[in-house]
PDB file of C-alpha atoms in Angstrom:
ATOM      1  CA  UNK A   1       0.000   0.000   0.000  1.00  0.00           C
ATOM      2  CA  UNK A   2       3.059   2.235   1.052  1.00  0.00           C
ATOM      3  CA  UNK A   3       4.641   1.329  -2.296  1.00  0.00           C
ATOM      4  CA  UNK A   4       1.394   2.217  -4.455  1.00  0.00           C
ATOM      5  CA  UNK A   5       1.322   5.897  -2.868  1.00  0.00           C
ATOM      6  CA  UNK A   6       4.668   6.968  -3.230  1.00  0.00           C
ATOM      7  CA  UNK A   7       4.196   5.588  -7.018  1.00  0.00           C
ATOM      8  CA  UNK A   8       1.225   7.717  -7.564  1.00  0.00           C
ATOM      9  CA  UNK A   9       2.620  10.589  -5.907  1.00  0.00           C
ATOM     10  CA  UNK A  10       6.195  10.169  -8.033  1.00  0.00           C
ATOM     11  CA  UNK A  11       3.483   9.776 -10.780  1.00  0.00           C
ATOM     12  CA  UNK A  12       1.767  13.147 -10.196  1.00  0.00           C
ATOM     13  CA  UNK A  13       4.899  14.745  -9.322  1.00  0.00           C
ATOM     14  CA  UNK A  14       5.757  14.205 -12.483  1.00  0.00           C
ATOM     15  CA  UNK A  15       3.299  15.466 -14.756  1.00  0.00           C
ATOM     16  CA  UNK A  16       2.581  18.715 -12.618  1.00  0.00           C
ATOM     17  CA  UNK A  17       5.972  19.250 -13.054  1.00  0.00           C
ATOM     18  CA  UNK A  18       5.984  18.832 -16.591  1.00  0.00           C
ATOM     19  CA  UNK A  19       2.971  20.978 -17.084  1.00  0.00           C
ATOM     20  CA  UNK A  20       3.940  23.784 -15.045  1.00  0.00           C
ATOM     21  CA  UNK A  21       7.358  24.079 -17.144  1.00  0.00           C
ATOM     22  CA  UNK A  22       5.152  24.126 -20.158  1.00  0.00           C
ATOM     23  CA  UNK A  23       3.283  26.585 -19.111  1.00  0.00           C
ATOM     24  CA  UNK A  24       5.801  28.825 -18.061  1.00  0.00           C
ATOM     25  CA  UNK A  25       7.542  28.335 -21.235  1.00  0.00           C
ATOM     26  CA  UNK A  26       4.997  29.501 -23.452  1.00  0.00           C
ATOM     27  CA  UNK A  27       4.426  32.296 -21.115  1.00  0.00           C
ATOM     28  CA  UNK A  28       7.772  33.873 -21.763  1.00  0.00           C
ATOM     29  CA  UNK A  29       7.580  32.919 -25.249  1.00  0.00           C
ATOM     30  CA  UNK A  30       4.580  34.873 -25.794  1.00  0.00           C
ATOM     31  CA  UNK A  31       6.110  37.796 -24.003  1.00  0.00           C
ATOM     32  CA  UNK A  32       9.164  38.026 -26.254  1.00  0.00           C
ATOM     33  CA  UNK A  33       7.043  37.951 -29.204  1.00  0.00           C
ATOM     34  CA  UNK A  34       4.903  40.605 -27.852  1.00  0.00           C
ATOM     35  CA  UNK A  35       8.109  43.138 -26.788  1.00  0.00           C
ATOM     36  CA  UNK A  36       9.584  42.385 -29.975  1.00  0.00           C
ATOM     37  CA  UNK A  37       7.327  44.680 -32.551  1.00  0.00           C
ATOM     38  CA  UNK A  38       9.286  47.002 -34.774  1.00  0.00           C
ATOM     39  CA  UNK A  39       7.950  50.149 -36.566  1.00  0.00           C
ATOM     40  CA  UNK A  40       8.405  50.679 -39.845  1.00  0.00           C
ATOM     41  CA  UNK A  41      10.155  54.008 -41.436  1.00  0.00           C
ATOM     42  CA  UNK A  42       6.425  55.479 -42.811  1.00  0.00           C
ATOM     43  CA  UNK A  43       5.536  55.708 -38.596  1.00  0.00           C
ATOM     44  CA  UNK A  44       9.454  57.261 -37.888  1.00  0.00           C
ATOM     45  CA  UNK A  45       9.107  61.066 -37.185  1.00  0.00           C
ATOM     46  CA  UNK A  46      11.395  63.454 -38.951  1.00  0.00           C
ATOM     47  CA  UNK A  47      13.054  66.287 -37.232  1.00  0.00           C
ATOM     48  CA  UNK A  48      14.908  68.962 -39.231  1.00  0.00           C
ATOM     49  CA  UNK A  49      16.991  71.606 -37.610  1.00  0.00           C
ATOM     50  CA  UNK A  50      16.300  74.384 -39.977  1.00  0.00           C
ATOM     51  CA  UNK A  51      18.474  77.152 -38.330  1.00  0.00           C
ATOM     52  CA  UNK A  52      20.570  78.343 -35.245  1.00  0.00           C
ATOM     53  CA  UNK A  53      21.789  81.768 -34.797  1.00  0.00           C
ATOM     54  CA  UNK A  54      23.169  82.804 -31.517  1.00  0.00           C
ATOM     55  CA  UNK A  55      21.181  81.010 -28.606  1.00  0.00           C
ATOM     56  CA  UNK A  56      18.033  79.846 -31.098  1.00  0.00           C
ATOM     57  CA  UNK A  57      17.473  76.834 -32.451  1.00  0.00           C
ATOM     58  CA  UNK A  58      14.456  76.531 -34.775  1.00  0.00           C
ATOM     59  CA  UNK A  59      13.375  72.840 -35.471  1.00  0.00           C
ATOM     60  CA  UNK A  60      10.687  71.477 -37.373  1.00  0.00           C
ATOM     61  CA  UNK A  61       8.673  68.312 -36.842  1.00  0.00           C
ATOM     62  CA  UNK A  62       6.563  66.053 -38.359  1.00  0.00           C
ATOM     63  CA  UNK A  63       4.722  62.763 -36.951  1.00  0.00           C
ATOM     64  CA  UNK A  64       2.662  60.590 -38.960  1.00  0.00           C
ATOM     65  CA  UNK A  65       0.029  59.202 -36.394  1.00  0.00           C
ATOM     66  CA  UNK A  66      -2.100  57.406 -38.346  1.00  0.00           C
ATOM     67  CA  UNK A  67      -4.459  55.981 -36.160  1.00  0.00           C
ATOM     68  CA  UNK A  68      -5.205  59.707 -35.098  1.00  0.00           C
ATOM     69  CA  UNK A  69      -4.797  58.598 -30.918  1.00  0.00           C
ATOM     70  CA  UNK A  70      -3.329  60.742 -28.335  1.00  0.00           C
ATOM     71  CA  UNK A  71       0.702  61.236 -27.906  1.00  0.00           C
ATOM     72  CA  UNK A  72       2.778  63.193 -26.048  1.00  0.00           C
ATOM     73  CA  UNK A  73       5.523  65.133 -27.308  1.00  0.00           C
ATOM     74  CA  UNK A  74       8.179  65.900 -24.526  1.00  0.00           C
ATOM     75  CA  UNK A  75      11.629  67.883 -25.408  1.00  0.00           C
ATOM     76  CA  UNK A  76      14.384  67.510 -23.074  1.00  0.00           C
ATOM     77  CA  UNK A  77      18.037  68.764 -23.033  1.00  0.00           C
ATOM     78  CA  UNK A  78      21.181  66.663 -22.624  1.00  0.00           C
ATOM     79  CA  UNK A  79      21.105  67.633 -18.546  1.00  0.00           C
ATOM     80  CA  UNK A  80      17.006  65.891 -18.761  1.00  0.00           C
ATOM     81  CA  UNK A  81      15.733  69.276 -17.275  1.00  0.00           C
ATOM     82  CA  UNK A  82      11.697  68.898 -19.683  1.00  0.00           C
ATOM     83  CA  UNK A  83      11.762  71.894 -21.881  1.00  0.00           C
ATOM     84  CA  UNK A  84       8.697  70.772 -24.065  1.00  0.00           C
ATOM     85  CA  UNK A  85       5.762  68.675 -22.904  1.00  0.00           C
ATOM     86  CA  UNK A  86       2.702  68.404 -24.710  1.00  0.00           C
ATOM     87  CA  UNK A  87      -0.498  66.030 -25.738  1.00  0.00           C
ATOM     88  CA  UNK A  88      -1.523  65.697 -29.315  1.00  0.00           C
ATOM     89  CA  UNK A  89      -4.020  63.921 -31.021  1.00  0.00           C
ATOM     90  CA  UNK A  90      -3.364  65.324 -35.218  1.00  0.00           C
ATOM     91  CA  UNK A  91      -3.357  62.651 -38.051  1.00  0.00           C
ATOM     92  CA  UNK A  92       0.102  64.442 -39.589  1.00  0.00           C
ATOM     93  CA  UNK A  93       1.663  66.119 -37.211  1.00  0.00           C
ATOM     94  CA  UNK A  94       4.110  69.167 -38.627  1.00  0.00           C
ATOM     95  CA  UNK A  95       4.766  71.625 -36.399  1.00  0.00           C
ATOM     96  CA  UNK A  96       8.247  74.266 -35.554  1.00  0.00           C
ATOM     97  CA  UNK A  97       9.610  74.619 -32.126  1.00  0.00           C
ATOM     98  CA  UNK A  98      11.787  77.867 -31.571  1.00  0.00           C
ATOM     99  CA  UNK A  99      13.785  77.258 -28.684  1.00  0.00           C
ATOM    100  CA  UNK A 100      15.895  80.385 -27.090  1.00  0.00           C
ATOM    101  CA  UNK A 101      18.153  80.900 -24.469  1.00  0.00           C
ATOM    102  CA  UNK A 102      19.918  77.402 -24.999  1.00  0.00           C
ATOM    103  CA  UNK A 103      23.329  76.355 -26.319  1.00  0.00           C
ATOM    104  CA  UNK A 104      23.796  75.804 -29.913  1.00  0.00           C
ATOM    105  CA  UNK A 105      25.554  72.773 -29.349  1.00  0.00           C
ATOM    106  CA  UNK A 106      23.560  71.331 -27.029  1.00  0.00           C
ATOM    107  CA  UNK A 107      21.746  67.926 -27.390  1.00  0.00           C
ATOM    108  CA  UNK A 108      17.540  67.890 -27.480  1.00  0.00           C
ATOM    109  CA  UNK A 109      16.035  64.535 -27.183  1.00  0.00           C
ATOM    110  CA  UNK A 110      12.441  64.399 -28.523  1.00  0.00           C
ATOM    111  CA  UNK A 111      10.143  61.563 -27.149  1.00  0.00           C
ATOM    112  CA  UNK A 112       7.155  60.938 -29.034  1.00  0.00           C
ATOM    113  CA  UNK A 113       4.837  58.267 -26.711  1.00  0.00           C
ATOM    114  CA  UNK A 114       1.385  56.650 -28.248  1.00  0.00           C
ATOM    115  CA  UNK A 115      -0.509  56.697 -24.618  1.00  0.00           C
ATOM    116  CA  UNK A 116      -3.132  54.008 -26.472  1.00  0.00           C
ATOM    117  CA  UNK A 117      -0.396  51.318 -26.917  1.00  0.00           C
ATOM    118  CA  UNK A 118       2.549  52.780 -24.629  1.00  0.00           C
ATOM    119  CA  UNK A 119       5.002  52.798 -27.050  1.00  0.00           C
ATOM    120  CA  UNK A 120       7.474  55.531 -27.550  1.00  0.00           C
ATOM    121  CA  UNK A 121       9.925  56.756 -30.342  1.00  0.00           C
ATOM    122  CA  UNK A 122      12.986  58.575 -29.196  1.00  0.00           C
ATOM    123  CA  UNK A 123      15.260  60.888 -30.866  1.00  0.00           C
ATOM    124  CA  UNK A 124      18.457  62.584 -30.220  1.00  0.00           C
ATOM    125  CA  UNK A 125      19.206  65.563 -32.174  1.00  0.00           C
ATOM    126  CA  UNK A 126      23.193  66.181 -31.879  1.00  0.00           C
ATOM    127  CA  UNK A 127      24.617  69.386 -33.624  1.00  0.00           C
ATOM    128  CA  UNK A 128      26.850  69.451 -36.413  1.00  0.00           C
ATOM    129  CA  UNK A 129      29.021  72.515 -37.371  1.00  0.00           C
ATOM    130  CA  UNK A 130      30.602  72.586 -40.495  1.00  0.00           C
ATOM    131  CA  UNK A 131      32.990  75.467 -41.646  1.00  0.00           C
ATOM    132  CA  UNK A 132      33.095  75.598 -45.739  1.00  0.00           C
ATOM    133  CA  UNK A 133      35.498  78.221 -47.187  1.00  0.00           C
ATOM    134  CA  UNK A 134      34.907  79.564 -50.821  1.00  0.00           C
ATOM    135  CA  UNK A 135      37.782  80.809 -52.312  1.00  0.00           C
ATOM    136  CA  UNK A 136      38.372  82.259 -55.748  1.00  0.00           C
ATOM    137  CA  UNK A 137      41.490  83.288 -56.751  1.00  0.00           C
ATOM    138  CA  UNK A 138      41.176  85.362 -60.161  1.00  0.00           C
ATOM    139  CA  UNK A 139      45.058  86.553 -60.600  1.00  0.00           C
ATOM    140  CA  UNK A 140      48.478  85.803 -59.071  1.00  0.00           C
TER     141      UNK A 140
END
């Protein structure tokens, strides 16, 4: 009788073991498929630094949202101190930020966040200076 219930428990023991790592393992399966969704370069915003003189930057940006939900738009610096934070709900987005009073080197990171999904999109915008010198010489 002893013999029978330690079989039947060894028995069980098994299984439930079995189907609990089963179960977990298609658990975190379907987790990893859900975390791994990519976006495609038609829902990518575009951000254009159009000019900088002194301390102003003017930047223009476009979104394409088009499911039309809610996002938020939120503009920080390199230090992370918010200098931009905003909900929108426009099909094409396309609007210009002036920003004054900061460096013309400094980095902006624009975070675009869907608050229907809770995904987000972020961008850093890095400055580039280039110095081109024309020079025509007409006679030695």
């Amino acid at each position: 009788m002893k013999k029978q219930l330690v079989a039947r428990i060894k028995m069980y023991g098994k299984s439930l073991f079995f189907t609990t790592s089963a179960i977990l393992i298609l658990n975190i399966a379907a987790n990893a498929q859900a975390a791994t969704t990519k976006t495609s370069d038609e829902e990518k915003a575009v951000i254009t630094h159009l000019q900088s003189k002194d301390a102003t930057s003017l930047f223009n940006v476009k979104y394409p949202n088009e499911n039309g939900g809610k996002f938020s738009l939120v503009i920080k610096d390199e230090t992370g101190a918010v200098l931009f934070s905003e909900v929108y709900d426009e099909k094409n987005f396309n609007k210009r930020f002036l920003f004054t009073d900061i460096d013309k080197d400094a980095k902006l990171r624009f975070t675009f966040s869907s608050l229907k999904n809770r995904t987000s999109q972020t961008f850093e915008i890095s400055p580039v200076t280039r110095v081109i010198d024309d020079v025509v010489v007409t006679r030695l």
